[in-house]
XYZ file of C-alpha atoms in Angstrom:
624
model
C -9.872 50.872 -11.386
C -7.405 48.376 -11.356
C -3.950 47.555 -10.241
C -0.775 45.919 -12.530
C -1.772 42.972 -10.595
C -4.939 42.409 -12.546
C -7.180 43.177 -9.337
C -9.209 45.718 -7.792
C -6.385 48.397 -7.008
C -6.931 50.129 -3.489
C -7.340 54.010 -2.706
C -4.515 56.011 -1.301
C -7.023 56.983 0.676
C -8.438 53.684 2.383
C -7.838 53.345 5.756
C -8.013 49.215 4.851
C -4.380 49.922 3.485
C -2.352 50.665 6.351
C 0.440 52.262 6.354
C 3.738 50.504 5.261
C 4.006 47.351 3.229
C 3.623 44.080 5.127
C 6.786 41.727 4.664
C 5.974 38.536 3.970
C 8.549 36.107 4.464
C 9.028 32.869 1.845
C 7.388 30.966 4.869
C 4.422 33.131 5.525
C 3.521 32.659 2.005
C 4.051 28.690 2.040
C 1.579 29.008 4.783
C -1.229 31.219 2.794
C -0.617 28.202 0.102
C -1.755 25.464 2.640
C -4.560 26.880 3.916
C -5.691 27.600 0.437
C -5.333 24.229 -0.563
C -3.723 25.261 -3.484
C -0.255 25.686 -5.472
C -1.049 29.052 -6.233
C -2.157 32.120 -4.985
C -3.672 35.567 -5.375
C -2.213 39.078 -4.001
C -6.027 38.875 -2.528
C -5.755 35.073 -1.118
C -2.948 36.041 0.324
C -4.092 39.095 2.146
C -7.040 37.169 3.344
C -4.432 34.307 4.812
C -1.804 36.472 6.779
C -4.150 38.803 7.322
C -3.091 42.174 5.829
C -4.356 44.291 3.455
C -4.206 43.358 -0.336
C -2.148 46.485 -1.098
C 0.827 45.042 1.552
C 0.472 41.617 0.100
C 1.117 42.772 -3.005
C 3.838 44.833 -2.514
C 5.307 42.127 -0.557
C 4.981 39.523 -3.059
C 6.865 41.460 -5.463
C 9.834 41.866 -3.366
C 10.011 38.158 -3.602
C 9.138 38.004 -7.007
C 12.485 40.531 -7.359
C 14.975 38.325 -5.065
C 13.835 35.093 -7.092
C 11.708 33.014 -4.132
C 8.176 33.494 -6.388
C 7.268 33.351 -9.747
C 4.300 34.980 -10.939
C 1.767 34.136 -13.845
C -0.378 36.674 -15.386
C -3.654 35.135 -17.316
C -5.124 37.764 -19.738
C -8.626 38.538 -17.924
C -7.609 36.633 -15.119
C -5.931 38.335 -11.469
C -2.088 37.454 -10.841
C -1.312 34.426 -9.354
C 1.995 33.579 -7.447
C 3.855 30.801 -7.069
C 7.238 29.455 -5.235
C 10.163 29.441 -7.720
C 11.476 26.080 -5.777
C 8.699 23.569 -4.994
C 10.908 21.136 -3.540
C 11.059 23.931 -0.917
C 7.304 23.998 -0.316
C 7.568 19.864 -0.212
C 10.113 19.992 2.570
C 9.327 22.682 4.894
C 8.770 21.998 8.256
C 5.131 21.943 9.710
C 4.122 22.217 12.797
C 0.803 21.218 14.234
C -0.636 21.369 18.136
C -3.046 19.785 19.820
C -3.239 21.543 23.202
C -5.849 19.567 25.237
C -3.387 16.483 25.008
C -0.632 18.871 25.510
C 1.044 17.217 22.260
C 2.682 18.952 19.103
C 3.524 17.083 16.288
C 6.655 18.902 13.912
C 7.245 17.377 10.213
C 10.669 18.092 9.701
C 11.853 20.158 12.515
C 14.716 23.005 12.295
C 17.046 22.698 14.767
C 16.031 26.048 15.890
C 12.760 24.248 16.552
C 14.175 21.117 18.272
C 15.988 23.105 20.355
C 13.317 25.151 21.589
C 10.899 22.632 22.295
C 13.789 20.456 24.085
C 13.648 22.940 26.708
C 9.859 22.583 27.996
C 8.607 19.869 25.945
C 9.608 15.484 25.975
C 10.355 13.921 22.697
C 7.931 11.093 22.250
C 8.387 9.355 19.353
C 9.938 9.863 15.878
C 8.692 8.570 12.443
C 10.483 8.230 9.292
C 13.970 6.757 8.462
C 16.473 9.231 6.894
C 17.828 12.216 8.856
C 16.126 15.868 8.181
C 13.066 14.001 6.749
C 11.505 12.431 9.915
C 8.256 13.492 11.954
C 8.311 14.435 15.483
C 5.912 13.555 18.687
C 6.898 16.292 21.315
C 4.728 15.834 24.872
C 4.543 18.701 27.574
C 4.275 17.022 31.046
C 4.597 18.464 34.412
C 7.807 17.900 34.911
C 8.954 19.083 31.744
C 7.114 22.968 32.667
C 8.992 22.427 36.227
C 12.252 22.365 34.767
C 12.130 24.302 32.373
C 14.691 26.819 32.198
C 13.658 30.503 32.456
C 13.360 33.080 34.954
C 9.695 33.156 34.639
C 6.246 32.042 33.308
C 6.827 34.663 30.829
C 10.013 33.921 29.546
C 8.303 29.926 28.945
C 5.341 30.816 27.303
C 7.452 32.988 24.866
C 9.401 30.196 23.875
C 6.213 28.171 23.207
C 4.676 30.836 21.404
C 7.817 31.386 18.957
C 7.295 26.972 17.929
C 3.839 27.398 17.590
C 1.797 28.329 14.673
C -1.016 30.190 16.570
C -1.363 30.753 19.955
C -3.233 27.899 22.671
C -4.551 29.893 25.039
C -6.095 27.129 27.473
C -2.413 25.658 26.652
C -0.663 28.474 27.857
C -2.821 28.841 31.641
C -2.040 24.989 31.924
C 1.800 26.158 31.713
C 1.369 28.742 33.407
C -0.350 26.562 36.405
C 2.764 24.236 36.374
C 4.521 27.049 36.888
C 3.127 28.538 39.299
C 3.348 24.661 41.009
C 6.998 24.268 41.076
C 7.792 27.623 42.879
C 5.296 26.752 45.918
C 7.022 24.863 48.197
C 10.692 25.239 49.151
C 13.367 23.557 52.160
C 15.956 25.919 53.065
C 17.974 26.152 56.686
C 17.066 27.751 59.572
C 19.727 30.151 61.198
C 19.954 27.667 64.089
C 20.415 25.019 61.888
C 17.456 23.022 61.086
C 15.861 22.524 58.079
C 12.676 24.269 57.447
C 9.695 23.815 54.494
C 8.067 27.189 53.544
C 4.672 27.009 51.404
C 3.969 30.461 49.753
C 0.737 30.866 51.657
C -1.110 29.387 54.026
C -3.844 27.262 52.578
C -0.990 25.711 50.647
C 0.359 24.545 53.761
C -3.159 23.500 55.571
C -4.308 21.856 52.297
C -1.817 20.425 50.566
C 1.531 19.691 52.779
C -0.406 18.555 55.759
C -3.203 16.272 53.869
C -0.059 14.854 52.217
C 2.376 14.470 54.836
C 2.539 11.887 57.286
C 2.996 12.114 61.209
C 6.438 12.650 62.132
C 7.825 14.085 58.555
C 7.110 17.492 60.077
C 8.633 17.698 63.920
C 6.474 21.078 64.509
C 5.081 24.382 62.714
C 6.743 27.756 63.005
C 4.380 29.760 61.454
C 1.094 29.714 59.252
C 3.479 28.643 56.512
C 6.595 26.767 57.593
C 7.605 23.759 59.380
C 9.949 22.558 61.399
C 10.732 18.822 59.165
C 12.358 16.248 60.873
C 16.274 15.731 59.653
C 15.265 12.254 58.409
C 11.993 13.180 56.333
C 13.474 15.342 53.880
C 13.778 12.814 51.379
C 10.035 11.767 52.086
C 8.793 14.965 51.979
C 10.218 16.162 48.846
C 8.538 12.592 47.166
C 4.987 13.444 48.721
C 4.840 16.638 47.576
C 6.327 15.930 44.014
C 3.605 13.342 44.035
C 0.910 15.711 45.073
C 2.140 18.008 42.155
C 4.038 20.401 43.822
C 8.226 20.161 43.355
C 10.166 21.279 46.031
C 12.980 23.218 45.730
C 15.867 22.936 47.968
C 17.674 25.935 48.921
C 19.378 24.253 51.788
C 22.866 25.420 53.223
C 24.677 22.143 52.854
C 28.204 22.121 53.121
C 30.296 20.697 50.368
C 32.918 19.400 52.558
C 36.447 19.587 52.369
C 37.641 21.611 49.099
C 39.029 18.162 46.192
C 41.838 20.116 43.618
C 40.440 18.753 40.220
C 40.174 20.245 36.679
C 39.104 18.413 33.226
C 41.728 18.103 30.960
C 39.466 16.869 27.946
C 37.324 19.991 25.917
C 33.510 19.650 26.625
C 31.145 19.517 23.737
C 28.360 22.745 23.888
C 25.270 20.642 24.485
C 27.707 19.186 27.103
C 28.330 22.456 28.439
C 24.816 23.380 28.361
C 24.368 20.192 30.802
C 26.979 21.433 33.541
C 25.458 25.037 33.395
C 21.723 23.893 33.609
C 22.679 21.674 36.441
C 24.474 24.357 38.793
C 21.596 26.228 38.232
C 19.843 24.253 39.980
C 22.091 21.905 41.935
C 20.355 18.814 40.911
C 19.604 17.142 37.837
C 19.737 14.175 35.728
C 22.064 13.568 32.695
C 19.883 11.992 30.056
C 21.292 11.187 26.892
C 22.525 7.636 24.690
C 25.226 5.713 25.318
C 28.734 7.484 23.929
C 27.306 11.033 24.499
C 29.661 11.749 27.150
C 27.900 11.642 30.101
C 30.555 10.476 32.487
C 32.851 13.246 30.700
C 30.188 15.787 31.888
C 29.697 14.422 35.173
C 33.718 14.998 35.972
C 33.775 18.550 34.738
C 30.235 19.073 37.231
C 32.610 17.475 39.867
C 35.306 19.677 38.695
C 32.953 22.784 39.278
C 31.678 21.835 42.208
C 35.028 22.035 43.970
C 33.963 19.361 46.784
C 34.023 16.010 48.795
C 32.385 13.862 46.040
C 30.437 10.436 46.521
C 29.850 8.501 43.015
C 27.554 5.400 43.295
C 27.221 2.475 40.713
C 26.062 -0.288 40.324
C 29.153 -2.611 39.758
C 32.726 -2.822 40.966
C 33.796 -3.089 37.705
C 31.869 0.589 36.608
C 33.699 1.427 40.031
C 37.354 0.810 38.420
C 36.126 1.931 34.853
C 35.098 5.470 36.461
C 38.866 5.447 38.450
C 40.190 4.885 35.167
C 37.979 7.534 33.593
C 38.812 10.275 36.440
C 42.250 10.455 36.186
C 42.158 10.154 32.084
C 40.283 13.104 31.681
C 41.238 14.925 34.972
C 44.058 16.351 37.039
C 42.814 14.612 40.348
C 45.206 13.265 42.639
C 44.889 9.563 42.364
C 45.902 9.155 46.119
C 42.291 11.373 46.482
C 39.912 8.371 44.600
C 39.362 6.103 46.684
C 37.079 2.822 45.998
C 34.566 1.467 48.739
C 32.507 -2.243 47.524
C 33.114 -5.976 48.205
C 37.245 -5.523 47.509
C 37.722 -2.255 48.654
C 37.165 -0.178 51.780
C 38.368 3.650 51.057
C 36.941 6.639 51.775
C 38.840 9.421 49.953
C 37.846 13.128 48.588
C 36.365 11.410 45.718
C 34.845 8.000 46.577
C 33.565 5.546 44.557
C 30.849 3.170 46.100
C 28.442 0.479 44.917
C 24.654 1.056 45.718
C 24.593 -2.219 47.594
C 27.350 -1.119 50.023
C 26.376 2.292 50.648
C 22.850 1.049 51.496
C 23.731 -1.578 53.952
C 23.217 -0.467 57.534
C 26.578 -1.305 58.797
C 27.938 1.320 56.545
C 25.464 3.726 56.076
C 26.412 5.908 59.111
C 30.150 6.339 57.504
C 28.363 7.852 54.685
C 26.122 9.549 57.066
C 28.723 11.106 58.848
C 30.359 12.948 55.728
C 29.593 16.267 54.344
C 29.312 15.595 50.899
C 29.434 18.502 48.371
C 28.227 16.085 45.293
C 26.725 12.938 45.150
C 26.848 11.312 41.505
C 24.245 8.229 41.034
C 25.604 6.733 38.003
C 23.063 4.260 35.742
C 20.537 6.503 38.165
C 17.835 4.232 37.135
C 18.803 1.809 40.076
C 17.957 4.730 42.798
C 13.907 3.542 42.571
C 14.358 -0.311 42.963
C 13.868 -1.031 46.835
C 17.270 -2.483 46.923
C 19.033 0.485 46.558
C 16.567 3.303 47.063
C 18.604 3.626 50.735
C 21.106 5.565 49.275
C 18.917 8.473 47.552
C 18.208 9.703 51.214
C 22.035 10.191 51.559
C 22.615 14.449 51.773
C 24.030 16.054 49.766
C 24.312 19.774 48.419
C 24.148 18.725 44.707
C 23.083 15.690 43.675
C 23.317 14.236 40.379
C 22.253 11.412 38.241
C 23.607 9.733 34.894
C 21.249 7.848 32.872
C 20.794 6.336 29.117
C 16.853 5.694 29.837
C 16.038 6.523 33.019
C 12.824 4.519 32.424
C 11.470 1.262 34.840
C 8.954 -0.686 34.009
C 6.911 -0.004 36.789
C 6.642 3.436 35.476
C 8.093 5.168 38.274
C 10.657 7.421 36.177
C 9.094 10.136 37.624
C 10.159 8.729 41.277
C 14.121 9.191 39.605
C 13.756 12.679 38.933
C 12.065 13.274 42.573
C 15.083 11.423 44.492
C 17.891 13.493 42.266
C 16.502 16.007 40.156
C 15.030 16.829 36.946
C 16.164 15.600 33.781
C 19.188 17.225 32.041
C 19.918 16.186 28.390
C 19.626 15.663 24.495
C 17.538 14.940 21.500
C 19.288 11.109 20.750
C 18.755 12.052 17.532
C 19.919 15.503 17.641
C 23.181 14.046 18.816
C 23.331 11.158 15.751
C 22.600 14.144 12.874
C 25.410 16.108 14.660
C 27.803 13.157 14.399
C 28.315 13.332 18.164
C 27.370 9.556 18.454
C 27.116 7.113 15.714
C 23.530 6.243 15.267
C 23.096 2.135 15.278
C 21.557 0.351 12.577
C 18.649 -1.688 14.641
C 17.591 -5.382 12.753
C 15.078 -7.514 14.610
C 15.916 -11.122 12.479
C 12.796 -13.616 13.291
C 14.701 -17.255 13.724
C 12.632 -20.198 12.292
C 12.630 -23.314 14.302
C 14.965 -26.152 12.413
C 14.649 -28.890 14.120
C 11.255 -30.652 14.695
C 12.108 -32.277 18.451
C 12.941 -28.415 19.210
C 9.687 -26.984 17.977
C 7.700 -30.363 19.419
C 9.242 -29.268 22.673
C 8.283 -25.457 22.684
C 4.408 -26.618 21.972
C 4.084 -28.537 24.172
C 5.371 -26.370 27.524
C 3.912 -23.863 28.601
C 4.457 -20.308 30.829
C 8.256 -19.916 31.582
C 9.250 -22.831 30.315
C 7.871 -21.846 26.878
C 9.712 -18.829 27.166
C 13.107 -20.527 27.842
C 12.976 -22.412 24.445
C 12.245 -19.690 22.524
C 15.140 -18.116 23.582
C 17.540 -20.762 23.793
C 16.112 -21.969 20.059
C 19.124 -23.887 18.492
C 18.843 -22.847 14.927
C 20.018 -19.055 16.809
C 23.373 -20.688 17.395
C 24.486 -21.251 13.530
C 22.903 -17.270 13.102
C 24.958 -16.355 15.544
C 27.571 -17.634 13.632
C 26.567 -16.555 10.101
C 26.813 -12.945 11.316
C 29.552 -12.822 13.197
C 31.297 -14.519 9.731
C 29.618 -11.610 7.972
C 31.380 -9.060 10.029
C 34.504 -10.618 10.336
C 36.961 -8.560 11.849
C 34.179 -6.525 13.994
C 34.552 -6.607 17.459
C 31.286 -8.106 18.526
C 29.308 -8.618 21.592
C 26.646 -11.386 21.704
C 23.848 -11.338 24.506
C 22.407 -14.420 26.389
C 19.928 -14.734 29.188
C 20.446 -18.061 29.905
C 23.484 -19.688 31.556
C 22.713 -22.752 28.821
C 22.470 -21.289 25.882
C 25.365 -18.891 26.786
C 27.985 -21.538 27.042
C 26.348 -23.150 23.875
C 26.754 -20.428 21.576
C 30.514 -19.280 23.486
C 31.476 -23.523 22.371
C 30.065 -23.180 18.962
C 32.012 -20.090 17.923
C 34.880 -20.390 20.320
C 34.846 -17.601 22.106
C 34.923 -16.473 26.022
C 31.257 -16.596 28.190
C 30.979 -13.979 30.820
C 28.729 -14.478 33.160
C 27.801 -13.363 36.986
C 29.146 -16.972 37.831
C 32.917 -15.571 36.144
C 35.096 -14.639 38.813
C 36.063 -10.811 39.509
C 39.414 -10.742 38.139
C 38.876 -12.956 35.331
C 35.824 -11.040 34.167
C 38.075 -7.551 34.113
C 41.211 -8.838 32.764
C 38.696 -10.312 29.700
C 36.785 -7.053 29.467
C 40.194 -5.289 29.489
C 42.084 -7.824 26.636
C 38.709 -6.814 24.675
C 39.444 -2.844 24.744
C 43.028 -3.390 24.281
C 43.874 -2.279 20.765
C 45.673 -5.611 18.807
C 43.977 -7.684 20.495
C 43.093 -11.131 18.988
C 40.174 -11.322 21.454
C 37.081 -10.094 19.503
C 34.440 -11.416 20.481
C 32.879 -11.694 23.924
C 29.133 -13.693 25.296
C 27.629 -11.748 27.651
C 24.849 -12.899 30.277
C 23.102 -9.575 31.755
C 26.077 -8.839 33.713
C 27.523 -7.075 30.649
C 23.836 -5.326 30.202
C 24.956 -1.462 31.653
C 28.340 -0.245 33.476
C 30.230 -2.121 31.286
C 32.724 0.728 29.087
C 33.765 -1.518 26.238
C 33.997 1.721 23.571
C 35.446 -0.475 20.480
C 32.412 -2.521 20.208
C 30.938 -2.156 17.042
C 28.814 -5.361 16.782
C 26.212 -6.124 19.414
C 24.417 -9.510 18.742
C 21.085 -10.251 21.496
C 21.019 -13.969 20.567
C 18.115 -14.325 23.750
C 16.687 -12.433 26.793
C 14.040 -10.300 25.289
C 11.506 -10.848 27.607
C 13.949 -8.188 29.430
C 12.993 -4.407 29.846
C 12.811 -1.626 27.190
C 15.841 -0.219 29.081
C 17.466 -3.272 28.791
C 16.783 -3.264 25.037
C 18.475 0.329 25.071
C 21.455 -0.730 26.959
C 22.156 -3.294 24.627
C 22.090 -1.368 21.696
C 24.026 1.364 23.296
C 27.271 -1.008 23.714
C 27.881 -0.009 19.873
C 26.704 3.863 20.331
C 30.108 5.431 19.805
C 30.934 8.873 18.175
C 33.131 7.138 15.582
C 32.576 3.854 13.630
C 29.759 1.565 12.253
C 27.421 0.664 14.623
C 25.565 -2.743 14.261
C 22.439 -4.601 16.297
C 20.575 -7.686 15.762
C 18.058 -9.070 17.514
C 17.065 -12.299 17.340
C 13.615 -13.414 18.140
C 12.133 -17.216 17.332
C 9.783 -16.625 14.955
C 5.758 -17.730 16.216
C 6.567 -16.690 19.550
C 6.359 -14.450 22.342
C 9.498 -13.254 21.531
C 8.227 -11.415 18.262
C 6.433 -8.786 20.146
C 9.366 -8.722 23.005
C 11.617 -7.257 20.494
C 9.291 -5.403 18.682
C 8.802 -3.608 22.140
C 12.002 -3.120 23.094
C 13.542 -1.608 19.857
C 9.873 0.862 19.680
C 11.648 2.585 22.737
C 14.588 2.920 20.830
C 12.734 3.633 17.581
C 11.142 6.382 19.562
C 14.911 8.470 20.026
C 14.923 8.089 16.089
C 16.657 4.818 15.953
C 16.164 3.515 12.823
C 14.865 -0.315 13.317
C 13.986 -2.963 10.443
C 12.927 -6.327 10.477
C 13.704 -9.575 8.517
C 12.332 -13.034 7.977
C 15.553 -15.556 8.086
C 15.154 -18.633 5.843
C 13.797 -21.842 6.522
C-alpha cells in the first residue's frame, strides 16, 4: 500500500510511527538538505535525517507545504520530493560547525541570538568576509572565558552551549565543566578578627596546589586543613599564582568602600551598556572591553555612580586626567569640589580622585593611597597595569576594581596577567556594536608608498637593522601622500601619525599644520587638543607623535592618517584607528607602509587584529 506521497504508507498500527506528528521547523529541514547533499528531499530522507518516523515527516512537511516555506514535486512513478519555496533562504542561513578538541566553533552568518549566546562563554577570534550579516565567525572557548561566564552553575553554561550547537560535544562539555569546577575552588574572604583568609574547597587542593604554588611568606600561617592565614601584602600575589596555576580566586573580602560620594548619571545608558554595569556588580571586578566610541568611560561613571563610594581612577596621562574631570561632571551630578586631580600639576585627594599610574606607583606617595579606603578603583587604558612601570598600583585595595580597555592585549602576551590584577573581561562583539550603529565602523586602507627618489632608496639599501627601519618610515614620497589625502578629504578633521620627531615636523611644514609631540609643552598641547574639538574651529588638522596614541578624547576626528610608526604594537594599530570610531560620521584610516619593506608586513599585522573585530581592511598599490 501506498501513501499520497508516492511512498510506502505506514500502519496505524506500527509502533515505528509514534504518536503525534513531528514538527519540523523550515531550519530542521534546511539541515536534512545538507546532509543529503542535495536540493531536494524525500518524506523518507527526511525521516532518516531528523530522525523521526516517515509518517511525522510527512505530515510535517505538509504543514509547510500549506504556510508556503516548501514546494513539493510529484514525478509520476517516482516518491514526492520537497523543496524550499525561497532558495536564497537556504543560501543564507546560518551554519554552525564545532570542533571541540580545539575548543573552536566556526558560525557562517551568525543570528544575533547566536552571537549573543556565544559572547557569554566563548572569545571572538577572527571574522571573515566584508559586508555586514554575510561574514564568517572564529569563536574560541578559553579558560577564562568558562570562568566568567555568567550563570549560576555548570548547568546553566552547558545549556547555553548546547542551544549554539548543532549536536552535542560531550568531551567538550566535561572540559567546561572542569573549568568550572576550577574557578569556584579557591576563595579570600575576611576573618571576623579582621584578617584576610584563603579557603580551598578541600584539602588536597590546598596541600597540592596553593602550597606547591605559593611562595614563603604569601601565607603568614594555616588555620585549618583548608585555609590560611595570607599575609596583608600577598593578596595581590596570591590571586596571580593561583590564576596562573589555573585556579581563579574569588574575592569575597569585606572591604570598605569608604566614605559614601553623592553622584548619579545624567546621560541614558545603552542595554549592552547596562548589561556591563550589572555583570560587573555581580562580581565586583571586571574589565570593560569594547572599541573606541562604545562608551566605556560613560559606563564606568554610572558603575561609580552604583557603587556609591570613595573612588580612585588611574590613567595614564594628565591630559586623560582633565578629559575624565571634564567627562564626570558632563554626564554626572558630582560635586566638582569632590574631583580632585593628583599627577605632576596637581596634588588633590578628593571623594573621586583622579591619578596618573606613574604617581600613584611612586613610593613617596603610595602610602597616601595606602592609607584610603577605597570603594572603587577604575584603571583606565587598563592595559598599562602589566608593564613593570606601573604594575605598583594593581596591588592598591580596593572593594571593586575595574578596568577600561579598547584591546587589552600586550605583546608579551600577558593579557591574561590584566584580567588577574582587575578582573575578567566585560564587553562587546566590535562588530556587534558597528551593525547596531552604536559606533561607526572605520574603513581600514593599508596604501604601500613607492620610493621616489633614488638617493632615498640608495640610502634604505644600504643600512641596515634600525636604521633601515627609520627610512622606511620617514620615506619622503609619504609626505606629498600625506598631502594628496588630506586634499581629498578636505574639510575632514584629520589626524596624521608619526613616530619620528623628523619626519613629524616634516610632514606638520609641508602641510602647515601644528606637530604635537611629548617634547610640546603641557598647556600648549591641551589648549591645541581643545581648539581641535571646538566646533568652528579653523584648526583641522593635527600631527601626532605617540603621545596622541590612547587617552587622547578628540570625538570629531573623522580622518586618521599613520604616515609612520608601524613597527608599533597591534594595540597601537587599534588605538589609532579608534581616534575615528565614533557613533556618528564617516570614519576614515590609512596606513602607509613603504612598499619592499618591513613595513608591509607591520601593517598587515596590525590592521589583522583589527580585521579580526570585523574591521573591514583593503590594500592598495600607490603609483610610481
Amino acid at each position: 500500500m501506498t501513501d499520497d506521497t508516492g511512498e510506502p504508507a505506514a500502519s496505524d498500527d506500527d509502533p515505528a510511527t509514534g504518536g503525534d506528528p513531528t514538527d519540523v521547523p523550515i531550519d530542521r529541514f534546511h539541515e536534512a538538505l545538507e546532509a543529503e547533499e542535495r536540493p531536494v528531499a524525500t518524506a523518507s530522507e527526511v525521516a532518516r535525517r531528523l530522525g523521526t518516523t516517515q509518517a511525522a515527516a510527512r505530515d510535517a512537511l505538509s504543514d509547510l507545504v500549506e504556510r508556503g516555506d516548501v514546494d513539493r514535486l510529484d514525478v509520476e512513478s517516482d516518491p514526492v520530493v520537497f523543496y524550499p519555496s525561497d532558495w536564497g533562504a537556504l543560501a543564507s542561513r546560518e551554519r554552525v560547525v564545532a570542533f571541540p578538541s580545539r575548543r573552536e566553533i566556526v558560525v557562517d552568518r551568525p543570528t544575533q541570538f547566536t552571537r549573543a549566546r556565544l559572547s557569554q562563554f566563548a572569545y571572538l577570534v577572527d571574522t571573515t568576509g566584508t559586508e555586514p550579516g554575510t561574514r564568517g565567525y572564529l569563536y574560541r572557548i578559553r579558560q577564562e572565558d568558562v570562568w566568567a561566564a555568567p550563570f549560576e552553575d555548570a548547568d546553566g553554561l552547558i545549556g547555553s552551549l548546547r542551544a549554539v550547537l548543532p549536536r552535542r560535544a560531550d568531551h567538550l562539555e566535561e572540559w567546561v565543566r572542569d573549568q568550572w569546577r576550577r574557578a569556584h575552588r579557591f576563595r579570600l574572604y575576611t576573618h571576623e578578627d579582621g584578617y584576610v583568609v584563603l579557603e580551598a574547597a578541600n584539602e588536597s587542593l590546598m596541600g597540592n596546589v596553593a602550597e606547591s604554588h605559593l611562595e614563603d611568606g604569601q601565607l603568614r600561617a594555616p588555620i585549618s586543613e583548608t585555609e590560611a592565614w595570607v599575609n596583608e601584602d600577598a593578596v595581590a600575589s596570591v590571586k596571580r599564582a593561583l590564576y596562573d596555576a589555573g585556579y581563579p580566586v574569588e574575592d569575597d573580602r569585606d572591604l570598605e568602600t569608604g566614605d559614601p560620594v553623592d553622584i548619579d548619571l545624567t546621560t541614558e545608558l545603552r542595554d549592552y551598556q547596562e548589561t556591563w554595569v550589572d555583570t560587573f556588580l555581580e562580581s565586583r571586578s571586571g574589565v570593560y572591553v569594547g572599541p573606541p566610541g562604545s562608551g566605556k568611560t560613560i559606563a564606568a561613571i554610572a558603575t561609580i555612580a552604583a557603587v556609591g563610594g570613595e573612588t580612585l581612577i588611574l590613567v595614564p596621562s594628565r591630559e586623560l586626567a582633565g578629559q575624565w574631570r571634564d567627562e564626570l561632571l558632563a554626564h554626572s551630578t558630582v560635586d566638582p569640589a569632590d574631583v580632585g586631580l593628583y599627577h605632576g600639576g596637581e596634588k588633590e585627594i578628593r571623594p573621586v580622585t583622579i591619578a596618573t599610574y606613574q604617581i600613584a606607583g611612586m613610593d613617596r606617595h603610595r602610602s597616601l593611597f595606602d592609607s584610603r579606603e577605597w570603594g572603587l578603583i577604575c584603571f583606565d587604558e587598563a592595559h598599562h597595569v602589566s608593564a613593570p612601570v606601573y604594575s605598583r598600583t594593581a596591588e592598591l585595595q580596593s572593594k571593586h576594581r575595574l578596568g577600561l580597555s579598547a584591546t587589552p592585549v600586550r605583546e608579551t602576551g600577558n593579557e591574561e596577567e590584566i584580567y588577574t590584577l582587575i578582573g575578567q573581561p566585560i564587553g562587546a562583539d566590535w562588530d556587534a556594536l558597528f551593525e547596531a550603529g552604536f559606533v561607526q565602523e572605520p574603513e581600514v586602507e593599508i596604501r604601500y608608498v613607492p620610493w621616489r627618489e633614488e638617493l632615498a632608496r640608495n640610502e634604505y639599501v644600504s643600512a641596515d637593522g634600525r636604521e633601515r627601519r627609520r627610512l622606511a618610515a620617514e620615506n619622503p614620497a609619504k609626505v606629498a601622500e600625506v598631502r594628496y589625502l588630506l586634499a581629498a578629504h578636505r574639510g575632514k578633521k584629520a589626524l596624521v601619525f608619526v613616530e619620528y620627531l623628523d619626519h613629524g615636523e616634516a610632514i606638520a611644514d609641508a602641510i602647515g599644520a601644528p606637530f604635537v609631540s611629548g617634547e610640546t609643552p603641557h598647556h600648549d598641547r591641551a589648549e591645541l587638543f581643545r581648539r581641535f574639538r571646538e566646533e568652528g574651529s579653523d584648526l583641522d588638522v593635527l600631527v601626532v607623535s605617540r603621545v596622541g596614541d590612547e587617552g587622547i578624547d578628540l570625538p570629531n576626528a573623522e580622518l586618521a592618517v599613520v604616515a609612520s610608526g608601524l613597527g608599533g604594537s597591534r594595540r597601537q594599530g587599534s588605538q589609532r584607528a579608534g581616534r575615528t570610531m565614533r557613533p556618528e560620521g564617516s570614519a576614515l584610516v590609512y596606513v602607509l607602509a613603504t612598499r619592499g619593506t618591513s613595513e608591509e608586513e607591520f601593517a598587515q599585522r596590525q590592521m589583522r587584529h583589527l580585521a579580526r573585530k570585523g574591521v573591514r581592511v583593503r590594500e592598495t598599490n600607490v603609483a610610481e
